Amino acid sequence: MFISPSSILSENYTHLKGNYMEKIIVINKINALKKQRNAIILAHNYQLPEVQDIADFTGDSLDLSMKATKTDADIIIFCGVDFMAESAKILNPEKTVIIPDKDAKCPMAEMVDPESLNWVKKDHPGAEIVAYINTSAEVKAASDICCTSANGVKIIQNCASKEVIFIPDQNLGKFIQRSVPEKQMILWPGMCPTHHNNIKKQDIIRLKKEHPTAEVLVHPECRPEVIDIADHAFSTSGMLNYMNKTTAQEFIIGTEKEMCYRLQKENPEKKFHSVPLAVCPNMKRITLEKVLRSMETLEPKILLSSDIIKRAKIPLQRMMDIGRVD
Ligand code: 13P
Ligand code: SF4
C-alpha cells in the first residue's frame, strides 16, 4: 500500500516517532521492496507499533511458526528475536529468512546450551526433553518436542514418559506442572528477565488498586505469585483471543508492554493498562529503518547447518502437529 504525503497527518500515523515524512518514505520503500522481492514481514506482538503496522502478519511465537510454514513468499523478514527467526528457517530451509537486527536475542534462550542439557539428561536417562520454543536451534536439535505457552500443558500431557526435563523457563514449567501433577517435571532454572524481574506482585497489586474493576491477564513467564493473583495466564495471542470470549471492558496486562498496542488496536472500546517497566529491550532493537536496510541488502540472514535444521525440525514439527490449544 502506498501512503500519500497528504495522508500522513491522519490519526493512524500519530504513533510514528521522529520525522513523519521520513518514516512515510521508509514505509513506502519497504512496501515497494516487499512486492519486488516477494517477501513477507512477520512480527511478534512485542514489536514496536510502527513495525507491527508494516507487518503482513503479527502474532505469538506459535502463530508465527505456523504462518512461516504457510507462506508462498521467497523471503521472510522476521521482526522478533533470534529463536523465532531460527524456527522460521528450520521450518522453511529453502527460504531466505532475515532478522533485521542480528543482536535481537532472547536472553532466556541463552540460559540453556546442549552441553549442560546433556549432563542433566545423563542423570535422567528415561526423561523426555521438552524445549520451550525460546531455545536455540542447537538445543532444539537435542530435544524431543517443543512447546509454547499456547500449548505447553497439552504437550506435557502427551509425553509418554512420566519424567520430563523442561527447559529453560522455570516459571512456565511451574505453571504447566500445576495442570499436570501426574508428571514429574525437572525444571531448568532459566527465566525471562522482563517477566521475572520487571513484573512483580506489587506492580499488579498497585494497578489493581488504581483500576479495581479490571481483569488481570498475565503471561505464564511471570513468577508464580504473580500468576496466583491474576484472573488468567495466557500466551500473547491467547490474550487477544480471550477478548472475543469476555464481556470485561478493562484489563491489567502482565506481559511485555507493547502487547497493549495490539490489544488496544483490535479492541478500541476496551481499556488496557500495562506494567510500565515490562519492556523487552531485544524486541525493541528492530526499527522501520532496520527493516528497510535488511530488505535492501537481504542481510543479516539466518544461517543454520543442514544437520541442525534436520534435527531441530523434528521436535518443532511434533509441536506444530499439536498446534494451538488455548
Ligand atoms: P508468546 O509465544 O506468548 O508470544 O511468548 C513469547 C515470548 O517470548 C514471551 O516473552
Ligand atoms: Fe525472551 Fe523475555 Fe524478551 Fe520474550 S520477553 S523474547 S522471553 S527476553
mmCIF file of N, CA, C and O and ligand atoms in Angstrom, residues 44-46 59-62 83-84 106 132-134 148-149 192 195 219 221 234-237 255 283, ligand 1:
data_model
loop_
_atom_site.group_PDB
_atom_site.id
_atom_site.type_symbol
_atom_site.label_atom_id
_atom_site.label_comp_id
_atom_site.label_asym_id
_atom_site.label_seq_id
_atom_site.Cartn_x
_atom_site.Cartn_y
_atom_site.Cartn_z
ATOM 1 N N HIS A 44 6.428 -10.164 15.841
ATOM 2 C CA HIS A 44 5.894 -10.627 17.132
ATOM 3 C C HIS A 44 5.072 -9.514 17.783
ATOM 4 O O HIS A 44 5.283 -8.328 17.517
ATOM 5 N N ASN A 45 4.154 -9.933 18.654
ATOM 6 C CA ASN A 45 3.265 -8.990 19.353
ATOM 7 C C ASN A 45 4.003 -7.958 20.214
ATOM 8 O O ASN A 45 3.392 -6.996 20.661
ATOM 9 N N TYR A 46 5.295 -8.169 20.498
ATOM 10 C CA TYR A 46 6.052 -7.209 21.323
ATOM 11 C C TYR A 46 6.819 -6.192 20.484
ATOM 12 O O TYR A 46 7.581 -5.390 21.032
ATOM 13 N N GLY A 59 1.835 -11.920 15.484
ATOM 14 C CA GLY A 59 1.303 -12.999 16.315
ATOM 15 C C GLY A 59 2.235 -13.407 17.431
ATOM 16 O O GLY A 59 3.275 -12.775 17.664
ATOM 17 N N ASP A 60 1.877 -14.493 18.121
ATOM 18 C CA ASP A 60 2.753 -15.035 19.164
ATOM 19 C C ASP A 60 3.718 -16.029 18.524
ATOM 20 O O ASP A 60 3.690 -16.244 17.295
ATOM 21 N N SER A 61 4.575 -16.639 19.332
ATOM 22 C CA SER A 61 5.616 -17.457 18.701
ATOM 23 C C SER A 61 5.037 -18.673 17.977
ATOM 24 O O SER A 61 5.586 -19.085 16.956
ATOM 25 N N LEU A 62 3.913 -19.199 18.452
ATOM 26 C CA LEU A 62 3.315 -20.347 17.747
ATOM 27 C C LEU A 62 2.655 -19.891 16.439
ATOM 28 O O LEU A 62 2.876 -20.492 15.376
ATOM 29 N N PHE A 83 15.487 -16.742 18.321
ATOM 30 C CA PHE A 83 14.947 -18.109 18.281
ATOM 31 C C PHE A 83 13.701 -18.196 17.396
ATOM 32 O O PHE A 83 13.415 -19.242 16.816
ATOM 33 N N MET A 84 12.986 -17.076 17.282
ATOM 34 C CA MET A 84 11.767 -17.080 16.457
ATOM 35 C C MET A 84 12.154 -17.148 14.976
ATOM 36 O O MET A 84 11.564 -17.912 14.204
ATOM 37 N N CYS A 106 17.066 -13.445 22.554
ATOM 38 C CA CYS A 106 16.287 -13.666 23.781
ATOM 39 C C CYS A 106 17.251 -14.163 24.866
ATOM 40 O O CYS A 106 17.814 -15.252 24.743
ATOM 41 N N TYR A 132 10.911 -25.336 25.523
ATOM 42 C CA TYR A 132 10.130 -24.137 25.202
ATOM 43 C C TYR A 132 10.704 -23.614 23.882
ATOM 44 O O TYR A 132 11.909 -23.740 23.631
ATOM 45 N N ILE A 133 9.865 -23.047 23.044
ATOM 46 C CA ILE A 133 10.357 -22.573 21.737
ATOM 47 C C ILE A 133 11.456 -21.522 21.914
ATOM 48 O O ILE A 133 12.282 -21.318 21.021
ATOM 49 N N ASN A 134 11.504 -20.904 23.095
ATOM 50 C CA ASN A 134 12.567 -19.924 23.408
ATOM 51 C C ASN A 134 13.871 -20.655 23.714
ATOM 52 O O ASN A 134 14.386 -20.652 24.833
ATOM 53 N N THR A 148 5.065 -24.038 23.235
ATOM 54 C CA THR A 148 4.996 -22.603 23.523
ATOM 55 C C THR A 148 4.033 -22.466 24.701
ATOM 56 O O THR A 148 3.482 -23.463 25.177
ATOM 57 N N SER A 149 3.784 -21.223 25.092
ATOM 58 C CA SER A 149 2.840 -21.061 26.208
ATOM 59 C C SER A 149 1.408 -21.292 25.730
ATOM 60 O O SER A 149 0.487 -21.384 26.537
ATOM 61 N N CYS A 192 12.774 -15.377 32.123
ATOM 62 C CA CYS A 192 12.783 -14.196 31.256
ATOM 63 C C CYS A 192 13.002 -12.971 32.139
ATOM 64 O O CYS A 192 12.179 -12.709 33.026
ATOM 65 N N HIS A 195 9.826 -10.642 32.320
ATOM 66 C CA HIS A 195 8.666 -11.114 33.096
ATOM 67 C C HIS A 195 9.021 -11.421 34.557
ATOM 68 O O HIS A 195 8.236 -11.154 35.460
ATOM 69 N N HIS A 219 1.231 -13.314 31.501
ATOM 70 C CA HIS A 219 1.899 -14.346 30.693
ATOM 71 C C HIS A 219 2.453 -15.409 31.648
ATOM 72 O O HIS A 219 2.913 -15.068 32.747
ATOM 73 N N GLU A 221 5.172 -16.706 31.772
ATOM 74 C CA GLU A 221 6.589 -16.483 32.103
ATOM 75 C C GLU A 221 6.730 -15.665 33.386
ATOM 76 O O GLU A 221 7.849 -15.455 33.868
ATOM 77 N N PHE A 234 -2.130 -16.397 29.947
ATOM 78 C CA PHE A 234 -2.242 -16.759 28.522
ATOM 79 C C PHE A 234 -0.947 -16.433 27.788
ATOM 80 O O PHE A 234 -0.210 -15.524 28.190
ATOM 81 N N SER A 235 -0.761 -17.085 26.631
ATOM 82 C CA SER A 235 0.262 -16.636 25.689
ATOM 83 C C SER A 235 -0.193 -15.279 25.154
ATOM 84 O O SER A 235 -1.338 -14.865 25.398
ATOM 85 N N THR A 236 0.669 -14.594 24.410
ATOM 86 C CA THR A 236 0.281 -13.248 23.959
ATOM 87 C C THR A 236 -0.939 -13.308 23.026
ATOM 88 O O THR A 236 -1.875 -12.526 23.184
ATOM 89 N N SER A 237 -0.960 -14.247 22.089
ATOM 90 C CA SER A 237 -2.143 -14.330 21.213
ATOM 91 C C SER A 237 -3.340 -14.896 21.968
ATOM 92 O O SER A 237 -4.489 -14.607 21.627
ATOM 93 N N THR A 255 2.435 -8.553 30.834
ATOM 94 C CA THR A 255 3.417 -9.086 29.881
ATOM 95 C C THR A 255 4.130 -7.873 29.289
ATOM 96 O O THR A 255 3.931 -6.742 29.749
ATOM 97 N N MET A 283 13.502 -7.007 21.797
ATOM 98 C CA MET A 283 12.407 -6.873 20.826
ATOM 99 C C MET A 283 12.418 -5.463 20.210
ATOM 100 O O MET A 283 12.004 -5.269 19.077
HETATM 101 P P1 13P B 1 4.378 -15.840 23.146
HETATM 102 O O1 13P B 1 4.562 -17.132 22.461
HETATM 103 O O2 13P B 1 3.254 -15.848 24.136
HETATM 104 O O3 13P B 1 4.249 -14.711 22.186
HETATM 105 O O4 13P B 1 5.657 -15.558 24.048
HETATM 106 C C1 13P B 1 6.911 -15.403 23.506
HETATM 107 C C2 13P B 1 7.773 -14.693 24.421
HETATM 108 O O5 13P B 1 8.945 -14.562 24.213
HETATM 109 C C3 13P B 1 7.185 -14.154 25.626
HETATM 110 O O6 13P B 1 8.138 -13.462 26.346
#
